[in-house]
């Protein structure tokens, strides 16, 4: 009989079956009535349940101050799953099976009795592993982190030394600290109660499929990696633009601003993945070592050089999709004279052998004309002979765009001859679309991150030296901006691509931003 298996299928290579092995365990979510739990964590857990990836047996305990029963909480979560899960309204049967694993515990995080009750609850489970193997998820305000781990340790739920294969891990949400100094203090606090290997600092960007694909793309293809250096690349642009404003998060955003909210974490992570050297192996520490090395090679800003390398902006009222929207200063819980930045553009240099002299341009902002994240590798121009000699700047340089969201894909932009008797050259594209190739299945970032934390794989989480190095890069910029009121040229109208001075940041070296294309129009 003839085989129906295609060559592509024969070449599918699974790398992580071993890593994803979970053991009977519990997940305790502190801050269970918050937005993150309902919008992200529970829908992700429900989808993992559908995929049969959750440990068996498994218990999810939500801890929060509000008075409610497990039954009420489950009903709230069912609605949340219907609203926020990529799989839509839950199937009754599957939901009931999932809901059996979900319990609510009312408690104040400051009271020892809350942790005592939690211990009793976990101990009352038929399988003793559910009190031995526990993932604690701190979805609370950062100010509560130290208190929670201290209390968990005091009541014996969190142990620094573990034997007999038991494990306890702690997941913390960003922001991890507020500055280098505060991150160091937090790292020291955690270190009193747990080892670095037990601490999982989340950056949800690392859970995105397309972000994980950066390493695979670079190191499983020979054709691109040979071009990935200063000899061939003119510059790199990273854009993460959002149409949304700060919405109801004004209170948080007033303390964060775009630099802390997006640059210190997501953007520097993208840079690290795009720029790092090949790790010696796929082990988590090898990958994290290379990321840290890259971050350490970033040229530091000092007070004087900041204006030439960093631009901030704040949106004023304008229009998004033809509808009027408020300015940042008019948003809820925002000071009417706030100087907080909602836009940042940076020019960075990585002073190492591979990247010496290649500028990396980044920008991120709220209330920009479209929501998209992409990394654009802009290659050098051809020598100024033949076509280039005749076309000048109209002969575009090649580029490779990794589109992270939406319409995930990779596009190579090359030049081609327009068919006809005349000699006309214009850019054409070779495009790989995730959806076209693999169907619309894209797991949410939190699905991957939760299963990795349960299985004890820290690769996609941030190590202490990584988080501290990232703060050391953005702190000088923050110092330069803080206490300086925004000037007129730093404001931008909502619905535009940021302040005009961000264009000058590139123009001085003869470059220009390339805006992401709107959906359904790949470059
Ligand atoms: C979060 C920021 O970390 O990332 C938000 O706090 C931002 O301000 C969000 O909107 C962007 O993430 P995503 O997955 O929507 O690109």
PDB file of C-alpha atoms and ligand atoms in Angstrom, residues 40 174 204-205 208 242 244 249 252-253 261-262 265-266 366 373 405, ligand 1:
ATOM      1  CA  UNK A  40      -6.526  35.615  31.351  1.00  0.00           C
ATOM      2  CA  UNK A 174       4.995  42.416  36.180  1.00  0.00           C
ATOM      3  CA  UNK A 204       3.493  37.516  28.861  1.00  0.00           C
ATOM      4  CA  UNK A 205       5.144  38.460  25.565  1.00  0.00           C
ATOM      5  CA  UNK A 208       3.210  34.388  22.537  1.00  0.00           C
ATOM      6  CA  UNK A 242      -1.873  49.978  20.250  1.00  0.00           C
ATOM      7  CA  UNK A 244      -6.393  51.537  22.826  1.00  0.00           C
ATOM      8  CA  UNK A 249      -5.945  51.602  34.093  1.00  0.00           C
ATOM      9  CA  UNK A 252      -1.623  52.117  37.394  1.00  0.00           C
ATOM     10  CA  UNK A 253      -0.386  53.888  34.294  1.00  0.00           C
ATOM     11  CA  UNK A 261       4.901  49.304  31.120  1.00  0.00           C
ATOM     12  CA  UNK A 262       6.299  48.154  27.766  1.00  0.00           C
ATOM     13  CA  UNK A 265       9.984  44.205  29.818  1.00  0.00           C
ATOM     14  CA  UNK A 266       8.319  43.341  26.499  1.00  0.00           C
ATOM     15  CA  UNK A 366      -1.074  53.951  22.959  1.00  0.00           C
ATOM     16  CA  UNK A 373       3.586  44.342  16.905  1.00  0.00           C
ATOM     17  CA  UNK A 405       0.293  40.237  16.051  1.00  0.00           C
TER      18      UNK A 405
HETATM   19  C1  LIG B   1       0.761  44.771  29.107  1.00  0.00           C
HETATM   20  C2  LIG B   1       0.725  46.249  29.354  1.00  0.00           C
HETATM   21  O1  LIG B   1       1.862  44.193  29.756  1.00  0.00           O
HETATM   22  O2  LIG B   1       0.860  44.547  27.712  1.00  0.00           O
HETATM   23  C3  LIG B   1      -0.434  46.883  28.618  1.00  0.00           C
HETATM   24  O3  LIG B   1       0.597  46.486  30.752  1.00  0.00           O
HETATM   25  C4  LIG B   1      -0.382  46.535  27.151  1.00  0.00           C
HETATM   26  O4  LIG B   1      -0.442  48.308  28.782  1.00  0.00           O
HETATM   27  C5  LIG B   1      -0.235  45.038  26.976  1.00  0.00           C
HETATM   28  O5  LIG B   1      -1.590  46.975  26.562  1.00  0.00           O
HETATM   29  C6  LIG B   1      -0.006  44.678  25.537  1.00  0.00           C
HETATM   30  O6  LIG B   1      -0.066  43.289  25.427  1.00  0.00           O
HETATM   31  P1  LIG B   1      -0.698  42.588  24.145  1.00  0.00           P
HETATM   32  O7  LIG B   1      -0.587  41.132  24.444  1.00  0.00           O
HETATM   33  O8  LIG B   1      -2.098  43.086  24.036  1.00  0.00           O
HETATM   34  O9  LIG B   1       0.168  43.039  23.029  1.00  0.00           O
END
